[in-house]
Structures are given as structure tokens and as C-alpha cells.
Short mmCIF file of C-alpha atoms in Angstrom, two decimals:
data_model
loop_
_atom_site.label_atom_id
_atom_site.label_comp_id
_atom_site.label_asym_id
_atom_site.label_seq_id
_atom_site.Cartn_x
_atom_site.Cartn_y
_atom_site.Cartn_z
CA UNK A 1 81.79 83.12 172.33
CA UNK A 2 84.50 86.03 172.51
CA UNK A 3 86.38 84.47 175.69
CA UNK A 4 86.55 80.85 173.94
CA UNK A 5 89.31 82.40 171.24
CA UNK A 6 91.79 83.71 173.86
CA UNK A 7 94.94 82.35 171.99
CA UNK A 8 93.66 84.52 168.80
CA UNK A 9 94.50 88.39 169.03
CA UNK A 10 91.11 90.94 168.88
CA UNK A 11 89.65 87.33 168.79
CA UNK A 12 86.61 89.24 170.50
CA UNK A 13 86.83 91.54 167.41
CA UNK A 14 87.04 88.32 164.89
CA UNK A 15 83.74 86.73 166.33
CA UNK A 16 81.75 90.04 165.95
CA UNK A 17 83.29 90.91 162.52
CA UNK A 18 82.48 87.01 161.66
CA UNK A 19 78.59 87.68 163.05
CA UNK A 20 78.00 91.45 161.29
CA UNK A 21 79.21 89.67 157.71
CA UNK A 22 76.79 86.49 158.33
CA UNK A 23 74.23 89.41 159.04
CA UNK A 24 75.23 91.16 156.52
CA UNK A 25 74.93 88.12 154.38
CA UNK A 26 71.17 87.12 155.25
CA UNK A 27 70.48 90.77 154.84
CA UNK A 28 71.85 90.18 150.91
CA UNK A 29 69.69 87.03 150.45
CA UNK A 30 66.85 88.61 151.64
CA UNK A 31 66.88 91.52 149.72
CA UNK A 32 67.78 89.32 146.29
CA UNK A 33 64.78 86.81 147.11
CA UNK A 34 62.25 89.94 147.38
CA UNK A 35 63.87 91.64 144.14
CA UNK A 36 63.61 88.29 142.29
CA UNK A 37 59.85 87.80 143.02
CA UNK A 38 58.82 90.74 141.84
CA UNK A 39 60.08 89.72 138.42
CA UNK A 40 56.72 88.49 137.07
CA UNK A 41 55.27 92.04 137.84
CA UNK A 42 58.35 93.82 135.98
CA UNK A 43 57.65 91.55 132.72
CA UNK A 44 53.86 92.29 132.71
CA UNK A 45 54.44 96.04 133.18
CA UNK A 46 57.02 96.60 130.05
CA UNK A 47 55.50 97.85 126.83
CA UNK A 48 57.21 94.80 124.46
CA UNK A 49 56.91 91.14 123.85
CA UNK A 50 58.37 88.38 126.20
CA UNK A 51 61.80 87.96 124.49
CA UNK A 52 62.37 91.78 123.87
CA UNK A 53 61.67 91.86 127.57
CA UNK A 54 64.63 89.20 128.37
CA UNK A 55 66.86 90.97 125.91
CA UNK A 56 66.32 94.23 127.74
CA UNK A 57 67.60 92.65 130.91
CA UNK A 58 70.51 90.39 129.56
CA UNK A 59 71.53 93.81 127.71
CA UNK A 60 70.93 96.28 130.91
CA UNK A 61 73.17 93.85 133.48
CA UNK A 62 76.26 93.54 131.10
CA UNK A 63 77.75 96.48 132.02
CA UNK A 64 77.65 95.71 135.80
CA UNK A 65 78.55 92.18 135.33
CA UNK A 66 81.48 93.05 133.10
CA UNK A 67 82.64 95.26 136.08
CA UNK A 68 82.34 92.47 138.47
CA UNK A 69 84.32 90.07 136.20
CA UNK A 70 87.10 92.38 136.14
CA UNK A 71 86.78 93.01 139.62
CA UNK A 72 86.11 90.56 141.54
CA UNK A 73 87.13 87.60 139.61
CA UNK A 74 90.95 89.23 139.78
CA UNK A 75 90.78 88.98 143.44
CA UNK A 76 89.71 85.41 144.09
CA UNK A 77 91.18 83.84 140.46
CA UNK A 78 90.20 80.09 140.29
CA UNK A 79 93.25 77.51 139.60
CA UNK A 80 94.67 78.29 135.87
CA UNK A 81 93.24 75.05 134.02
CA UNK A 82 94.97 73.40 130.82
CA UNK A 83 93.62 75.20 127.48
CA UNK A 84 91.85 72.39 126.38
CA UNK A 85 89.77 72.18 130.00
CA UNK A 86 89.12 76.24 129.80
CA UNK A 87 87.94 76.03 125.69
CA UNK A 88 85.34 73.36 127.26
CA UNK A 89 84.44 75.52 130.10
CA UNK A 90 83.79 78.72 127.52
CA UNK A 91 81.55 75.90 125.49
CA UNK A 92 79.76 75.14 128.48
CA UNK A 93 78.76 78.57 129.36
CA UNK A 94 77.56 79.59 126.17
CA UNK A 95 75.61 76.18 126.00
CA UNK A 96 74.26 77.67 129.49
CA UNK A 97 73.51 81.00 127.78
CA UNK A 98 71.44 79.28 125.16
CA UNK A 99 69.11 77.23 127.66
CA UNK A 100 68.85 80.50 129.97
CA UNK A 101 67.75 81.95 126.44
CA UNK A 102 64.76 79.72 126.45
CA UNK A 103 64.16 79.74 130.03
CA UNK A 104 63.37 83.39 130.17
CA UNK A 105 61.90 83.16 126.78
CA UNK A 106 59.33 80.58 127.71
CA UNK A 107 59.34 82.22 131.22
CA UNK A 108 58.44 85.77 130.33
CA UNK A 109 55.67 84.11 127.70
CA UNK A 110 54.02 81.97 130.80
CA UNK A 111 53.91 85.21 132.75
CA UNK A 112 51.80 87.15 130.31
CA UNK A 113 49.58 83.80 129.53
CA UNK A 114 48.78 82.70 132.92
CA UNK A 115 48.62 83.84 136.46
CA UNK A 116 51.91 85.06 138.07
CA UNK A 117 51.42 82.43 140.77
CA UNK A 118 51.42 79.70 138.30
CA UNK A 119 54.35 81.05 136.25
CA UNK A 120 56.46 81.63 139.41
CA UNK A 121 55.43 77.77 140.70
CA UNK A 122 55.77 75.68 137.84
CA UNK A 123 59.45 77.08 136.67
CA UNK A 124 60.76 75.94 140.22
CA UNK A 125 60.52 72.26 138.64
CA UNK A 126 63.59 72.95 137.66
CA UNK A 127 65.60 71.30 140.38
CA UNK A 128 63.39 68.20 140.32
CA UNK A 129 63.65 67.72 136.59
CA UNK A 130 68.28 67.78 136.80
CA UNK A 131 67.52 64.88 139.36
CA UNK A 132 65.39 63.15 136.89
CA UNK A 133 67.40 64.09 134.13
CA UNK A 134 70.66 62.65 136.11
CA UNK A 135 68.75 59.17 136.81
CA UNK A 136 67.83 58.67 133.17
CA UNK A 137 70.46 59.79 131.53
CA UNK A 138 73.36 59.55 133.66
CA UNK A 139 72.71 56.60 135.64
CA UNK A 140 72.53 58.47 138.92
CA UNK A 141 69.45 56.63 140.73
CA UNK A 142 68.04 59.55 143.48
CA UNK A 143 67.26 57.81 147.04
CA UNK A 144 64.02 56.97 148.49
CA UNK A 145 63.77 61.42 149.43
CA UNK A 146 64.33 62.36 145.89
CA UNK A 147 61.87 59.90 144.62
CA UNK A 148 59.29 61.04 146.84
CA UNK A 149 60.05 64.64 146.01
CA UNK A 150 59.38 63.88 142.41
CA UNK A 151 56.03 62.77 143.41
CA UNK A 152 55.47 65.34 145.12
CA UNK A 153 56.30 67.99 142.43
CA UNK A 154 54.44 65.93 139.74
CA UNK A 155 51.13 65.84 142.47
CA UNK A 156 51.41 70.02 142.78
CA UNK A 157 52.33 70.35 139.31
CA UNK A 158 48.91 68.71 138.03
CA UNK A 159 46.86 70.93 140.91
CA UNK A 160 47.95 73.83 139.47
CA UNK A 161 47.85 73.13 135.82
CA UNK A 162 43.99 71.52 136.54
CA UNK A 163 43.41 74.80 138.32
CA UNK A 164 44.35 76.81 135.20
CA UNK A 165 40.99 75.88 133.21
CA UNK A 166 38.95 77.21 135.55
CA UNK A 167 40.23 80.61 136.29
CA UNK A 168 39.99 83.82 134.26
CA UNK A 169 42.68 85.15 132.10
CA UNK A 170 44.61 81.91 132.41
CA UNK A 171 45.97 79.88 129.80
CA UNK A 172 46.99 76.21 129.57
CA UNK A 173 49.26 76.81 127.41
CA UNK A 174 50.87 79.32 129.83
CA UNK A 175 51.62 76.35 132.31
CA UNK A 176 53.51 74.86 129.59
CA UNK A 177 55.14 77.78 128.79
CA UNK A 178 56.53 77.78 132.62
CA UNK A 179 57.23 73.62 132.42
CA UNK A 180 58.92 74.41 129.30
CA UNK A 181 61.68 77.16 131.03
CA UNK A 182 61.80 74.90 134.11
CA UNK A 183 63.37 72.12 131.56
CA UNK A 184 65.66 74.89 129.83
CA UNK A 185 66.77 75.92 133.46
CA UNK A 186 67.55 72.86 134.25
CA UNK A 187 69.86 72.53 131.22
CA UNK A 188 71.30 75.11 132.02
CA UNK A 189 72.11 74.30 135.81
CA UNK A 190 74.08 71.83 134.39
CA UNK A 191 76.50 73.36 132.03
CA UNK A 192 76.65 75.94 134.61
CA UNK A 193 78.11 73.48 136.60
CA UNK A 194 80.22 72.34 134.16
CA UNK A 195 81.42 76.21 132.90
CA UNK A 196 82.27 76.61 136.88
CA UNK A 197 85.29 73.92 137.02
CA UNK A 198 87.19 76.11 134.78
CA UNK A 199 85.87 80.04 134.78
CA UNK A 200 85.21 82.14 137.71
CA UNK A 201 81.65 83.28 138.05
CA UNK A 202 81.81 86.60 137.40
CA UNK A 203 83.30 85.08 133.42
CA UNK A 204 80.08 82.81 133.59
CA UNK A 205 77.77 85.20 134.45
CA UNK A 206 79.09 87.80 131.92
CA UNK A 207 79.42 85.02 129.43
CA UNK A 208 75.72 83.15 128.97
CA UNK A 209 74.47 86.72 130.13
CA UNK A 210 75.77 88.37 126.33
CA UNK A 211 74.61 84.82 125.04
CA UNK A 212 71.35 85.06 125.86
CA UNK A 213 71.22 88.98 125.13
CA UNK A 214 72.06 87.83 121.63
CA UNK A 215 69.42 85.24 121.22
CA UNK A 216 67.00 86.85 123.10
CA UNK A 217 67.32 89.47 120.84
CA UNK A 218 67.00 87.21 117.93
CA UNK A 219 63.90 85.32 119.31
CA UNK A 220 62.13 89.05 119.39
CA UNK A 221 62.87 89.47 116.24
CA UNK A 222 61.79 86.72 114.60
CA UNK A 223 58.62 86.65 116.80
CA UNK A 224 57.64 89.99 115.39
CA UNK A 225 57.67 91.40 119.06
CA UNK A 226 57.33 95.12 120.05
CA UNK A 227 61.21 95.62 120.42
CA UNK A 228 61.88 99.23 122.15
CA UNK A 229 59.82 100.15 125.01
CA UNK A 230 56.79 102.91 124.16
CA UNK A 231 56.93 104.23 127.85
CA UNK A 232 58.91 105.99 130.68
CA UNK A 233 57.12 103.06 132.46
CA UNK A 234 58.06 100.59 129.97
CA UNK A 235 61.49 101.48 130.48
CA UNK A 236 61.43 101.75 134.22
CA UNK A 237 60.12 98.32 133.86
CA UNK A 238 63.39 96.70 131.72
CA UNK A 239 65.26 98.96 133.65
CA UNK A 240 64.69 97.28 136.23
CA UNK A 241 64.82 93.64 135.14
CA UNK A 242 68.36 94.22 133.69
CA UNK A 243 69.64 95.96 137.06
CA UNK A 244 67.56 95.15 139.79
CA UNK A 245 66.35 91.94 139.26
CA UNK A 246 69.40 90.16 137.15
CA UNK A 247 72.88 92.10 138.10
CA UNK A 248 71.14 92.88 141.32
CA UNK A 249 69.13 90.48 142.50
CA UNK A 250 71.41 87.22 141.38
CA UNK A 251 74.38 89.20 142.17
CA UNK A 252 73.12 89.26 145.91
CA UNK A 253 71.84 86.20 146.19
CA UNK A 254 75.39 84.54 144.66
CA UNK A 255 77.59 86.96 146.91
CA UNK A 256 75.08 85.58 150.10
CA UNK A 257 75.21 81.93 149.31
CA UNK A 258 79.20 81.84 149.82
CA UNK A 259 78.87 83.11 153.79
CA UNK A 260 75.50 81.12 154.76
CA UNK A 261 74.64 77.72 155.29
CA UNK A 262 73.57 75.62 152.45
CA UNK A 263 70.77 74.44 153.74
CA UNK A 264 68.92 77.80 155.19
CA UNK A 265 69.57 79.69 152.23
CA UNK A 266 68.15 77.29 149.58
CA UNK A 267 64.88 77.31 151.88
CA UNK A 268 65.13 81.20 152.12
CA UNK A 269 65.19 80.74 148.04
CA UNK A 270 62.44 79.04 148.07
CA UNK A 271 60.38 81.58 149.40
CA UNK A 272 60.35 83.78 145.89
CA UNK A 273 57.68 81.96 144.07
CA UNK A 274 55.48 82.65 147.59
CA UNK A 275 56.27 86.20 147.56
CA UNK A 276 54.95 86.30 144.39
CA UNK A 277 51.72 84.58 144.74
CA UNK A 278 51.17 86.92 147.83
CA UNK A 279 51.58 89.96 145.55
CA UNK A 280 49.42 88.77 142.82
CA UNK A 281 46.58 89.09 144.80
CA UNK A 282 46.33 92.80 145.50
CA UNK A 283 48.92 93.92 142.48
CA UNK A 284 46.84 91.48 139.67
CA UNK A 285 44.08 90.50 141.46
CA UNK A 286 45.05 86.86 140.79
CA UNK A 287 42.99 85.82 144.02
CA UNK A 288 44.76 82.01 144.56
CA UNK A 289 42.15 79.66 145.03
CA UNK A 290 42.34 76.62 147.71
CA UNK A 291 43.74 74.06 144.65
CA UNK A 292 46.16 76.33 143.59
CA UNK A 293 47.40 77.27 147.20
CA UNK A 294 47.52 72.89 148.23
CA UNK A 295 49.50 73.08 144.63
CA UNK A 296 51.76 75.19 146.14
CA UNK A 297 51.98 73.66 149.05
CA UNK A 298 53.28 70.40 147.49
CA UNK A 299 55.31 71.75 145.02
CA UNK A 300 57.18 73.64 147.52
CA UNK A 301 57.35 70.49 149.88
CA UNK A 302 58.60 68.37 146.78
CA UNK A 303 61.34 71.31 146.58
CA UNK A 304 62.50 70.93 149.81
CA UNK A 305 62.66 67.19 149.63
CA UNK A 306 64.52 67.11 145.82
CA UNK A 307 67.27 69.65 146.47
CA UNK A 308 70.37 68.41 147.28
CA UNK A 309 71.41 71.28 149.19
CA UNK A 310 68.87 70.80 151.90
CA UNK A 311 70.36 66.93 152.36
CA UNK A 312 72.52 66.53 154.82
CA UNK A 313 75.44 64.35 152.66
CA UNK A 314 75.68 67.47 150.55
CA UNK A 315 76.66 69.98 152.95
CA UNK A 316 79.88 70.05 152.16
CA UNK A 317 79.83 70.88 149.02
CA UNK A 318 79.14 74.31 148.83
CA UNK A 319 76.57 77.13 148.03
CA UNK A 320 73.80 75.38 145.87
CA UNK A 321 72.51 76.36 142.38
CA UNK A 322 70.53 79.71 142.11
CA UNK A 323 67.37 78.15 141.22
CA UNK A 324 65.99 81.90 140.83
CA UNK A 325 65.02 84.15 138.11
#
């Protein structure tokens, strides 16, 4: 590959400079996917309530993403919009800050109230429900892939749920919990998108991030949560949500999706909810049984089906949302 880029000077140079970053760059996603999974085990092992928990890491990652907003964002500005276009963009991310408010809220609730396997699953509906959401609403009718993919998702949606009766320490009512954040992530994929055409990420990120601080915050409170950690381990544990797992692991995994492939990396995304269903066994001793693994199985599949980014047609369009937590 060096010799075909004679006319180019250190072409040679270019190519392997080009190669280390897109190693470099798998390396990032890799590390952001394992940080994210381990999520569900960070929220079981802090010392306060679900929302106090979410507040803890909204709170934790704004210094970090403040830094990268007046970093980062300086060097690679977007186009200067018209007012009126940025005052909607600002609207749109703090309407995104108010869905990812209930998303971890309802998240962090499913994780305490059913398995970690089930928690992890079910909020990767997410994708499948904007589709849906775009056909009924907005008059955007999926093809024949996407329609099967919502079968699919509904079919490994219902294993797991029907699974949930019959095992210890789980909770129906902790498979809503995870439905219920996969519809407030889905919301919020979609003003994200819409905050994006006007603010740079590293303003979007900083922006629903103090959002959802505040109404995390709020939620704990009027919840009657345990607010302040009791623990060195309990504050390992939000110390880690706020800087591994949000300004750490989303930060890698949105620096990664700019220099890789659509495609690969969404599937490479995909992987988190396995990782964590691996590592409930031995870390919870959430054994999965042979329902909840075909679940899996076809929830995953309807994944790979629904998301645009894995479709050829949409290639070109960029890195594809971060359907993590």
C-alpha cells in the first residue's frame, strides 16, 4: 500500500500514520464498550438510590466535559448558524438532557430490580423504538429489514421479560423499568440529533449532561433516596460512573466512531449488553438460563437488522448514535 502513493511525499509515512490512528481508534472503542458494560455492576455497588446514583455521574463528568468543550470544540468549530437555529439547538439539548434524565433514572432502577442481563438487554430497544417512533409519527415507513427487526426485538423482548417470573431476585417490574429508559433514550437520540445541526458535541454533551445532573438530583430528592455515598466503596463506585463510565467511556467511544467504519463499530457496540451478561454470572451469580440467552440472541439479531448504521444506504452518513450507557 506504501508504493501505490508515490506522487504524495512520506506517502509511506501517511499510510502507516493513517493505520496506527485506525488502531488506535478500535483500541478506543474497545476500551469504551468494556467500561460501558460494567455500568450495571458500578450502580449495584454504590451505597444510594438509583437517581442519586445518575446524579453522581452527570455531576462527576462535568468537569472533564467542560474541558473538552473548551478544547476540542475550539479546534473543529461547526458552521456559525443564525441565532434563531442555535436558540433551537440549546432547546433541543436540554430536551435531550431531560429524556437522558429518565433513561438513567429508569435505567439505574431496572438494574437494582432485575438481573443485570435483563437491564443491559431490554434498554438496547432503544434504536428499534426511534424507527417505530419515525413510522408513526413522522411518516417514515422502515423497509421490509427494519420491519423484521422489530419483530425480532418484540420476539426477544417477551423471552426475556417471560423469563423474569421465574428467576430469583427478579422483578417484572424491573423489565419495565429497562423498556421504560429504552423509550426515554430514544427521545433523546432524537433531539440529540436535532441539538447536533447547530452545537458541537462537546456543547451537547456538557449541556444535557448539567441537565440531567439537575434533575437527577431532583428525582433523588423527591424519591427520598440515600443521597451521599456511606462508603469509600460507595464512592469508588460513583466515582467511577461519573469518570470512567460517562466522560470516559462515551468520550472514547464518540472520539472512535469519527475514524472507523460505521458499520463495524455499531456491531462492536453492540457487544456491551453481552459483556455484561457474561459478567453477571460469576460477579452476581445471575446464571442466564437457555430463554434468556435465545432472548438475547434475538434481541441482538433484531439490533443488527434495525440500525441504520449497519445498512448499507446509510454509510455515508456518518458515525451512528451512541446507543450506550
Amino acid at each position: 500500500m506504501i508504493s501505490s502513493s508515490p506522487a504524495i511525499p512520506g506517502g509511506g509515512r501517511l499510510v502507516v500514520a493513517t493505520a496506527a490512528g485506525t488502531g488506535m481508534a478500535w483500541l478506543m472503542m474497545i476500551a469504551a464498550v468494556v467500561c460501558l458494560a460494567f455500568v450495571p455492576f458500578l450502580v449495584r455497588a454504590a451505597d444510594v438510590g438509583p437517581g442519586a446514583a445518575g446524579f453522581w455521574r452527570m455531576v462527576l463528568a462535568l468537569p472533564l466535559l467542560a474541558a473538552w468543550s473548551a478544547t476540542i470544540d475550539r479546534r473543529q468549530p461547526v458552521a456559525t448558524p443564525a441565532s434563531g437555529a442555535r436558540r433551537r439547538g440549546f432547546l433541543a439539548a436540554i430536551a435531550a438532557g431531560l429524556a437522558f434524565t429518565g433513561d438513567l433514572f429508569f435505567f439505574h432502577r431496572a438494574i437494582g430490580t432485575t438481573t443485570v442481563a435483563n437491564a443491559a438487554l431490554l434498554c438496547q430497544l432503544a434504536p428499534v423504538m426511534v424507527v417505530a417512533a419515525l413510522w408513526i409519527f413522522g411518516g417514515e415507513r422502515p423497509g421490509r429489514g427494519l420491519i423484521a427487526g422489530l419483530g425480532l426485538a418484540l420476539a426477544g423482548a417477551w423471552l426475556l421479560v417471560r423469563d423474569t417470573g421465574d428467576r430469583a431476585g427478579a422483578d417484572i417490574m424491573g423489565d419495565l423499568s429497562a423498556v421504560a429508559a429504552a423509550a426515554c433514550y430514544a427521545a433523546y437520540l432524537i433531539a440529540i440529533k436535532a441539538a447536533r445541526r447547530s452545537i458541537a458535541a462537546g456543547t451537547t454533551m456538557l449541556v444535557t449532561t448539567a441537565v440531567s445532573a439537575v434533575g437527577l438530583g431532583l428525582l433523588a430528592v423527591a424519591s427520598g433516596e440515600v443521597l451521599v455515598p456511606s462508603s469509600l466503596a460507595g464512592w469508588a463506585a460513583v466515582a467511577a460512573l461519573g469518570i470512567l463510565a460517562h466522560a470516559g467511556g462515551q468520550g472514547l467511544a464518540t472520539a472512535a466512531l469519527g475514524r472507523l467504519p460505521v458499520g463495524a463499530a455499531s456491531l462492536l457496540l453492540l457487544i456491551q449488553p453481552v459483556i455484561t451478561a457474561a459478567f453477571g454470572w460469576p460477579i452476581e451469580g445471575e446464571m442466564p438460563s437457555l430463554v434468556q440467552v435465545a432472548g438475547a440472541m434475538l434481541l441482538l439479531a433484531a439490533l443488527a437488522t434495525a440500525n441504520p448504521a449497519l445498512r448499507p444506504a446509510w454509510r455515508r452518513t456518518g458515525p451512528a448514535p451512541l446507543a450506550a450507557r
